[in-house]
Short mmCIF file of C-alpha atoms and ligand atoms in Angstrom, two decimals:
data_model
loop_
_atom_site.label_atom_id
_atom_site.label_comp_id
_atom_site.label_asym_id
_atom_site.label_seq_id
_atom_site.Cartn_x
_atom_site.Cartn_y
_atom_site.Cartn_z
CA SER A 803 0.00 0.00 0.00
CA ASP A 804 0.99 3.65 -0.28
CA GLU A 805 0.91 3.78 3.51
CA SER A 806 4.58 2.92 3.95
CA PHE A 807 5.70 5.78 1.72
CA ILE A 808 4.25 8.45 3.91
CA ALA A 809 5.65 9.60 7.22
CA TYR A 810 4.82 12.36 9.66
CA ALA A 811 6.76 14.32 12.23
CA ALA A 812 6.26 17.30 14.50
CA ALA A 813 8.71 19.49 16.36
CA ALA A 814 8.57 22.45 18.69
CA PRO A 815 10.89 25.43 18.58
CA ASN A 816 13.73 25.56 21.06
CA LEU A 817 14.98 28.65 22.83
CA ALA A 818 18.73 29.05 23.30
CA LEU A 819 19.87 30.19 26.75
CA ILE A 820 23.47 30.14 25.59
CA LYS A 821 23.30 31.22 21.97
CA TYR A 822 24.81 29.76 18.84
CA TRP A 823 26.20 32.71 16.87
CA GLY A 824 28.90 32.22 14.25
CA LYS A 825 30.02 29.28 12.15
CA ARG A 826 33.43 27.74 11.60
CA ASP A 827 32.09 26.03 8.44
CA SER A 828 28.99 27.39 6.75
CA ARG A 829 28.40 24.54 4.29
CA LEU A 830 28.42 21.91 7.05
CA VAL A 831 26.79 24.29 9.56
CA LEU A 832 29.52 23.88 12.17
CA PRO A 833 29.37 26.43 14.98
CA LEU A 834 32.14 28.32 16.75
CA ASN A 835 30.68 27.54 20.19
CA ASN A 836 28.52 25.11 22.14
CA SER A 837 24.96 26.23 22.82
CA ILE A 838 22.33 25.21 25.37
CA SER A 839 18.58 25.42 24.85
CA VAL A 840 15.18 24.53 26.21
CA THR A 841 12.65 22.87 23.93
CA LEU A 842 9.25 24.54 24.22
CA ASP A 843 5.97 22.74 24.67
CA ASP A 844 4.54 21.57 21.33
CA GLN A 845 0.96 22.35 22.40
CA LEU A 846 1.38 26.08 21.85
CA MET A 847 3.88 26.20 18.98
CA ARG A 848 4.89 23.49 16.60
CA THR A 849 5.74 22.55 13.06
CA VAL A 850 4.09 19.46 11.57
CA THR A 851 5.46 17.80 8.47
CA ILE A 852 4.41 15.09 6.07
CA ALA A 853 6.98 13.44 3.81
CA THR A 854 5.87 11.37 0.80
CA ALA A 855 7.93 9.43 -1.72
CA SER A 856 6.70 8.19 -5.09
CA PRO A 857 8.21 6.96 -8.36
CA GLU A 858 5.76 9.38 -10.00
CA PHE A 859 7.35 12.52 -8.59
CA ALA A 860 9.57 14.29 -11.12
CA GLU A 861 11.57 16.21 -8.55
CA ASP A 862 11.99 16.83 -4.84
CA SER A 863 9.56 19.49 -3.70
CA VAL A 864 8.69 21.42 -0.59
CA GLU A 865 5.50 23.11 0.51
CA LEU A 866 5.25 25.58 3.40
CA ASN A 867 1.84 26.38 4.89
CA GLY A 868 0.14 25.21 1.70
CA LYS A 869 2.35 27.12 -0.73
CA PRO A 870 5.20 25.76 -2.87
CA ALA A 871 8.56 26.80 -1.43
CA GLU A 872 12.17 26.63 -2.54
CA VAL A 873 14.11 23.42 -1.92
CA THR A 874 17.17 25.05 -0.39
CA ASP A 875 20.72 23.70 -0.61
CA ARG A 876 20.48 22.98 3.12
CA MET A 877 17.35 20.86 2.57
CA ARG A 878 19.11 19.02 -0.29
CA ALA A 879 22.00 18.27 2.06
CA VAL A 880 19.56 16.82 4.62
CA LEU A 881 17.86 14.69 1.96
CA GLN A 882 21.17 13.46 0.59
CA SER A 883 22.40 12.31 4.01
CA LEU A 884 19.14 10.52 4.76
CA ARG A 885 19.00 8.82 1.32
CA GLN A 886 22.41 7.29 1.96
CA ARG A 887 21.06 5.62 5.10
CA CYS A 888 17.66 4.56 3.74
CA GLN A 889 16.69 1.25 5.40
CA ARG A 890 13.85 0.42 3.07
CA GLY A 891 15.71 -0.32 -0.14
CA GLN A 892 17.38 1.67 -2.86
CA ASP A 893 14.20 2.06 -4.89
CA LEU A 894 12.62 4.19 -2.20
CA ALA A 895 15.84 6.14 -1.73
CA SER A 896 15.95 6.96 -5.44
CA TRP A 897 12.38 8.23 -5.61
CA LYS A 898 11.77 11.94 -5.31
CA VAL A 899 10.12 13.21 -2.16
CA ARG A 900 7.48 15.79 -1.40
CA VAL A 901 7.75 17.43 2.00
CA ALA A 902 4.88 19.59 3.20
CA THR A 903 5.20 21.58 6.39
CA ARG A 904 2.77 23.62 8.47
CA ASN A 905 3.48 25.93 11.34
CA SER A 906 0.84 26.19 14.00
CA PHE A 907 2.01 29.40 15.59
CA PRO A 908 -0.49 31.92 16.89
CA THR A 909 -1.34 34.23 14.02
CA ALA A 910 0.96 37.16 13.41
CA ALA A 911 3.21 36.13 16.26
CA GLY A 912 6.31 36.37 14.07
CA LEU A 913 7.60 33.20 15.68
CA ALA A 914 8.13 31.08 12.57
CA SER A 915 11.12 29.08 13.57
CA SER A 916 13.79 27.37 11.56
CA SER A 917 14.57 25.19 14.59
CA SER A 918 11.22 23.38 14.59
CA GLY A 919 10.86 23.47 10.80
CA LEU A 920 14.12 21.84 9.81
CA CYS A 921 13.97 19.41 12.73
CA ALA A 922 10.53 18.14 11.70
CA PHE A 923 11.79 17.94 8.11
CA ALA A 924 14.71 15.70 9.10
CA VAL A 925 12.61 13.46 11.37
CA ALA A 926 9.78 13.02 8.83
CA VAL A 927 12.18 11.88 6.10
CA ALA A 928 14.18 9.74 8.55
CA ARG A 929 10.92 7.94 9.41
CA LEU A 930 9.99 7.65 5.74
CA TYR A 931 13.27 5.81 5.16
CA GLY A 932 12.93 3.63 8.26
CA ILE A 933 16.04 5.16 9.85
CA VAL A 934 14.18 5.97 13.04
CA GLY A 935 11.09 4.26 14.35
CA ASP A 936 8.14 5.72 16.16
CA GLY A 937 9.10 4.99 19.74
CA GLY A 938 10.80 8.18 20.93
CA SER A 939 14.48 8.95 21.39
CA ASP A 940 14.83 6.04 23.85
CA SER A 941 14.04 3.53 21.12
CA CYS A 942 16.70 4.91 18.82
CA ASP A 943 20.27 3.69 19.40
CA ALA A 944 22.74 6.30 20.63
CA ASP A 945 24.81 6.31 17.44
CA THR A 946 21.77 6.83 15.23
CA LEU A 947 20.54 9.60 17.50
CA ARG A 948 23.88 11.40 17.39
CA TRP A 949 24.00 11.00 13.63
CA LEU A 950 20.44 12.27 13.22
CA SER A 951 21.37 15.40 15.16
CA THR A 952 24.14 16.07 12.61
CA VAL A 953 21.59 15.68 9.80
CA ALA A 954 19.11 18.11 11.39
CA ARG A 955 22.07 20.47 11.92
CA LEU A 956 22.69 20.53 8.16
CA GLY A 957 19.17 21.95 7.76
CA SER A 958 19.63 24.72 10.32
CA GLY A 959 22.06 24.77 13.20
CA SER A 960 19.49 25.36 15.91
CA ALA A 961 17.29 22.51 14.55
CA CYS A 962 19.56 19.82 16.02
CA ARG A 963 18.52 20.84 19.54
CA SER A 964 14.77 20.41 18.86
CA LEU A 965 15.21 16.63 18.59
CA PHE A 966 15.39 16.53 22.38
CA ALA A 967 12.92 17.11 25.18
CA GLY A 968 13.72 19.57 27.95
CA PHE A 969 17.28 20.87 28.00
CA ALA A 970 19.71 20.20 25.15
CA GLU A 971 23.31 21.04 24.41
CA TRP A 972 24.82 21.21 20.95
CA SER A 973 28.59 20.63 21.02
CA ALA A 974 30.60 22.65 18.55
CA GLY A 975 32.94 19.71 17.99
CA GLN A 976 36.40 20.06 16.50
CA ARG A 977 36.56 17.84 13.46
CA PRO A 978 36.46 19.46 10.01
CA ASP A 979 33.89 16.87 8.81
CA GLY A 980 31.52 17.76 11.67
CA VAL A 981 30.81 14.22 12.89
CA ASP A 982 31.45 15.39 16.45
CA SER A 983 29.21 18.46 16.17
CA THR A 984 26.20 16.75 17.72
CA ALA A 985 23.37 17.63 20.08
CA SER A 986 22.27 15.65 23.11
CA GLN A 987 19.88 15.95 26.01
CA LEU A 988 21.15 17.63 29.18
CA ALA A 989 18.03 17.06 31.29
CA SER A 990 14.45 15.97 30.69
CA ALA A 991 11.50 18.38 30.70
CA GLY A 992 10.35 16.76 33.95
CA HIS A 993 13.67 17.43 35.66
CA TRP A 994 12.76 21.10 36.14
CA ASP A 995 9.38 22.71 35.59
CA LEU A 996 10.51 26.01 34.11
CA ARG A 997 8.17 28.35 32.28
CA VAL A 998 8.88 30.56 29.30
CA LEU A 999 6.76 33.68 28.78
CA VAL A 1000 7.12 34.73 25.16
CA CYS A 1001 6.51 38.47 24.85
CA VAL A 1002 5.49 38.91 21.24
CA VAL A 1003 6.55 42.41 20.29
CA GLY A 1004 5.14 44.08 17.20
CA ALA A 1005 7.56 43.41 14.38
CA GLY A 1006 9.80 46.42 13.77
CA ALA A 1007 11.99 46.71 10.71
CA LYS A 1008 12.48 43.36 8.98
CA SER A 1009 15.17 41.51 10.93
CA ALA A 1010 18.33 40.40 9.18
CA PRO A 1011 18.21 36.60 8.62
CA SER A 1012 20.41 34.94 11.26
CA THR A 1013 22.48 32.97 8.72
CA GLN A 1014 23.71 36.13 6.94
CA ALA A 1015 23.93 38.23 10.09
CA MET A 1016 26.12 35.72 11.95
CA ALA A 1017 28.43 35.43 8.94
CA ARG A 1018 28.84 39.20 9.00
CA THR A 1019 29.59 39.09 12.74
CA VAL A 1020 32.33 36.50 12.17
CA ALA A 1021 33.80 38.61 9.37
CA THR A 1022 33.73 41.99 11.10
CA SER A 1023 33.25 41.93 14.89
CA SER A 1024 36.28 42.42 17.09
CA LEU A 1025 34.15 41.66 20.17
CA LEU A 1026 33.24 38.14 19.00
CA PRO A 1027 36.56 36.63 20.22
CA ALA A 1028 35.85 38.10 23.68
CA ARG A 1029 32.41 36.49 23.65
CA LEU A 1030 33.86 33.13 22.64
CA SER A 1031 36.52 33.23 25.35
CA CYS A 1032 34.00 33.77 28.17
CA LEU A 1033 31.59 31.07 26.95
CA PRO A 1034 33.26 27.97 28.45
CA ASP A 1035 32.71 29.34 31.99
CA ARG A 1036 29.19 30.44 31.17
CA LEU A 1037 28.31 27.04 29.67
CA ALA A 1038 29.68 25.30 32.75
CA ALA A 1039 27.59 27.58 34.99
CA VAL A 1040 24.44 26.79 33.00
CA ARG A 1041 25.06 23.03 33.12
CA GLU A 1042 25.50 23.33 36.86
CA ALA A 1043 22.40 25.52 37.25
CA VAL A 1044 20.32 22.97 35.31
CA ALA A 1045 21.65 20.03 37.30
CA GLY A 1046 20.99 21.82 40.62
CA ARG A 1047 17.80 23.62 39.52
CA ASP A 1048 19.38 26.93 40.47
CA PHE A 1049 16.99 29.46 38.95
CA ALA A 1050 18.86 32.63 39.93
CA SER A 1051 22.02 31.38 38.27
CA LEU A 1052 20.29 30.07 35.13
CA ALA A 1053 18.40 33.35 34.73
CA GLU A 1054 21.51 35.47 35.22
CA MET A 1055 23.59 33.44 32.75
CA SER A 1056 20.76 33.62 30.18
CA MET A 1057 20.39 37.38 30.55
CA ARG A 1058 24.13 37.95 30.31
CA ASP A 1059 24.41 35.76 27.23
CA SER A 1060 21.49 37.43 25.48
CA ASN A 1061 22.97 40.86 26.20
CA CYS A 1062 26.34 39.63 24.96
CA LEU A 1063 24.82 38.33 21.70
CA HIS A 1064 23.10 41.64 21.00
CA ALA A 1065 26.29 43.56 21.88
CA VAL A 1066 28.22 41.48 19.36
CA CYS A 1067 25.46 42.17 16.83
CA ALA A 1068 25.85 45.92 17.47
CA ASP A 1069 29.61 45.51 16.97
CA THR A 1070 29.03 43.85 13.60
CA TYR A 1071 29.77 46.15 10.68
CA PRO A 1072 27.34 47.27 9.36
CA PRO A 1073 25.53 46.62 12.66
CA VAL A 1074 22.69 44.15 13.14
CA HIS A 1075 19.77 45.37 15.25
CA TYR A 1076 17.17 42.94 16.49
CA LEU A 1077 15.86 44.58 19.65
CA THR A 1078 13.35 47.40 19.46
CA ASP A 1079 12.46 50.04 22.09
CA ALA A 1080 9.72 47.68 23.30
CA SER A 1081 12.23 44.80 23.63
CA ARG A 1082 14.56 47.00 25.65
CA ALA A 1083 11.67 48.20 27.82
CA ILE A 1084 10.90 44.56 28.68
CA ILE A 1085 14.55 43.91 29.53
CA ASP A 1086 14.66 46.97 31.83
CA PHE A 1087 11.34 45.90 33.37
CA VAL A 1088 12.85 42.55 34.36
CA HIS A 1089 15.80 44.19 36.09
CA ARG A 1090 13.51 46.62 37.95
CA LEU A 1091 11.19 43.82 39.03
CA ASN A 1092 14.07 41.67 40.25
CA GLU A 1093 15.56 44.62 42.09
CA ALA A 1094 12.27 45.57 43.75
CA SER A 1095 11.63 41.94 44.72
CA GLY A 1096 15.03 41.41 46.22
CA ARG A 1097 15.39 38.17 44.26
CA VAL A 1098 15.53 36.89 40.70
CA VAL A 1099 11.87 36.55 39.73
CA LEU A 1100 12.52 36.57 35.98
CA GLY A 1101 15.27 36.05 33.46
CA TYR A 1102 15.11 37.02 29.78
CA THR A 1103 16.60 36.07 26.48
CA ALA A 1104 16.07 37.36 22.93
CA ASP A 1105 17.05 35.74 19.63
CA ALA A 1106 17.41 37.18 16.14
CA GLY A 1107 14.24 39.26 16.40
CA PRO A 1108 12.42 41.70 18.70
CA ASN A 1109 10.49 39.16 20.83
CA VAL A 1110 11.74 38.75 24.38
CA CYS A 1111 11.31 35.42 26.18
CA LEU A 1112 11.08 35.54 29.95
CA LEU A 1113 12.14 32.64 32.17
CA ALA A 1114 10.16 32.03 35.34
CA GLN A 1115 9.49 29.45 38.00
CA PRO A 1116 5.87 28.19 37.97
CA ALA A 1117 4.94 29.94 41.24
CA ASP A 1118 5.93 33.32 39.76
CA VAL A 1119 4.12 33.15 36.43
CA HIS A 1120 0.95 34.80 37.69
CA LEU A 1121 2.89 37.52 39.49
CA ALA A 1122 5.05 38.19 36.43
CA ALA A 1123 2.03 38.42 34.12
CA GLY A 1124 0.32 40.82 36.56
CA CYS A 1125 3.37 43.08 36.75
CA LEU A 1126 3.71 42.99 32.94
CA GLN A 1127 0.09 44.05 32.66
CA ARG A 1128 0.76 47.08 34.85
CA ALA A 1129 3.79 48.16 32.87
CA PHE A 1130 2.77 47.33 29.28
CA ASP A 1131 -0.18 47.51 26.97
CA ILE A 1132 -0.71 43.76 26.53
CA GLY A 1133 -2.79 41.81 23.99
CA PRO A 1134 -4.14 38.29 24.59
CA VAL A 1135 -2.49 36.01 27.11
CA VAL A 1136 -2.29 32.43 25.81
CA GLY A 1137 -1.43 29.41 27.96
CA ASP A 1138 -1.48 28.45 31.61
CA LEU A 1139 -1.23 31.42 34.00
CA GLY A 1140 -0.98 29.23 37.07
CA GLU A 1141 -2.28 30.11 40.52
CA ALA A 1142 -3.45 33.62 41.34
CA ALA A 1143 -0.63 35.75 42.65
CA ASP A 1144 -0.15 36.06 46.35
CA ASN A 1145 -0.41 39.87 46.62
CA SER A 1146 2.14 40.07 49.35
CA LYS A 1147 4.68 38.98 46.78
CA VAL A 1148 4.04 41.93 44.47
CA PRO A 1149 6.82 44.37 45.33
CA SER A 1150 5.73 47.83 46.44
CA GLY A 1151 5.76 50.19 43.51
CA TRP A 1152 4.17 47.49 41.41
CA ALA A 1153 0.84 47.46 43.23
CA GLY A 1154 -0.90 49.85 40.89
CA ASP A 1155 0.55 53.17 42.01
CA GLY A 1156 1.21 54.03 38.41
CA SER A 1157 4.95 54.50 38.62
CA GLU A 1158 5.58 51.65 36.23
CA GLY A 1159 2.99 52.89 33.77
CA ALA A 1160 4.10 56.51 33.91
CA THR A 1161 6.58 56.17 31.05
CA ALA A 1162 5.41 55.41 27.52
CA ARG A 1163 3.53 52.14 27.64
CA HIS A 1164 4.98 49.87 25.06
CA ARG A 1165 2.79 47.33 23.34
CA ILE A 1166 3.18 43.58 23.80
CA GLU A 1167 1.01 42.01 21.08
CA SER A 1168 0.50 38.80 22.97
CA LEU A 1169 1.96 36.84 25.83
CA LEU A 1170 2.45 33.09 25.33
CA ILE A 1171 3.06 31.05 28.44
CA CYS A 1172 4.87 27.82 27.62
CA ARG A 1173 6.13 24.85 29.56
CA LEU A 1174 9.12 22.85 28.44
CA GLY A 1175 8.18 20.05 26.11
CA ARG A 1176 8.88 16.96 24.10
CA GLY A 1177 11.61 16.48 21.55
CA ALA A 1178 10.67 15.78 17.94
CA LEU A 1179 11.40 12.06 18.26
CA ASP A 1180 9.02 11.81 21.22
CA ILE A 1181 5.99 13.05 19.29
CA PRO A 1182 4.30 9.97 17.77
CA GLN A 1183 3.54 9.95 14.05
CA ALA A 1184 -0.18 9.44 14.70
CA GLU A 1185 -0.32 12.65 16.70
CA ALA A 1186 1.60 14.58 14.05
CA ALA A 1187 -0.70 13.16 11.37
CA ALA A 1188 -3.81 14.24 13.26
CA TRP A 1189 -2.40 17.74 13.69
CA PHE A 1190 -1.39 17.95 10.06
CA ASP A 1191 -4.91 17.19 8.94
CA SER A 1192 -6.50 19.57 11.45
CA ASP A 1193 -4.13 22.57 11.48
C1 DP6 B 1676 20.00 33.65 17.60
O1 DP6 B 1676 19.93 28.09 13.54
O2 DP6 B 1676 18.60 29.96 12.50
O3 DP6 B 1676 18.51 31.80 17.40
O4 DP6 B 1676 22.27 27.57 11.28
O5 DP6 B 1676 22.28 29.53 9.78
O6 DP6 B 1676 20.19 28.17 10.04
P1 DP6 B 1676 21.46 28.69 10.70
O7 DP6 B 1676 21.02 29.66 11.89
P2 DP6 B 1676 19.91 29.47 13.01
O8 DP6 B 1676 20.47 30.49 14.10
C2 DP6 B 1676 19.91 30.62 15.35
C3 DP6 B 1676 20.50 31.79 16.06
C4 DP6 B 1676 19.88 32.13 17.38
C5 DP6 B 1676 20.61 31.46 18.53
C6 DP6 B 1676 20.34 30.00 18.77
O9 DP6 B 1676 19.23 29.50 18.45
O10 DP6 B 1676 21.22 29.35 19.34
#
């Protein structure tokens, strides 16, 4: 039947706490530094993909949200690697494939993510070829898993981290062929119930695509070497914070690394600007809230765009959302707000006296409250298939 020549996959975006920025090899997508991320819950944001192979297809093709899209060189590299490992015979491997992908991100959120997209792409085709089964990352042998992360990496660097649930680290590796530039899980989603509050900020000027921008940073920034030299300590601190569930340390390292990334972007020539006035207002808000609270209530991190993601412990989500509402003009809140805030925990000055709202109130289009979630291999095909048909 045709059945065996169709496969589905789904993946959620991941959010880097220690950022990948800069490649040592752009064709093989080999980074200059290790990065550490959290995979977000697939309920709120995900990419679902269907891969089909047929002797009737004249060429490989790709469809994005119902529209034909370019088959990029990166996608061809992913397909080529997977074809070489096809477990279901050379006929299937020689047939052309059709890969259709849909993003289920809240409308106009500007969150379309290459990490979930290219990860779902790699997993769908790997399933089509019988390279991975349908039983989660546990059912896949360690070598295959490592190898699959190098294949997803060829699609987009950050995609290799979305294979894994919870916390993941992508090692830069040292070999020129990239076989040691692999991602692996640092800790499961259940290890630490962190929450991510995605502040969707109205899109400013069109952001520079990260691939081009990071190449320009490598070519022109004299601060990049300073960033790279402080990363080993920062990575070690994050690993330790994750292992010991030390929120204050994780939040501080994430904030410092985000600030460092955007400083290096500003040092790029011509400069790369991702943050807007609203993004910076959110960042300042976090520092003021932490200061007023006498503890680290929130952390923040921002990628190659104006949205700012806040890190919080579950018990502080309600409080954080309430304080955000006082300081910003906020659109819909999506996701689980948690328990009502204990008012005694709202620091004075945040209890509605207007001081926070006195300055220009920046707009946050929507606030998405996410848990940490499953890796792409852990989302069963049947679930991805149902989503694909319904999204
Ligand atoms: C700022 O993975 O999108 O999000 O490998 O060129 O496809 P390519 O870049 P991409 O870059 C992500 C950059 C970042 C940081 C991160 O996710 O680590």
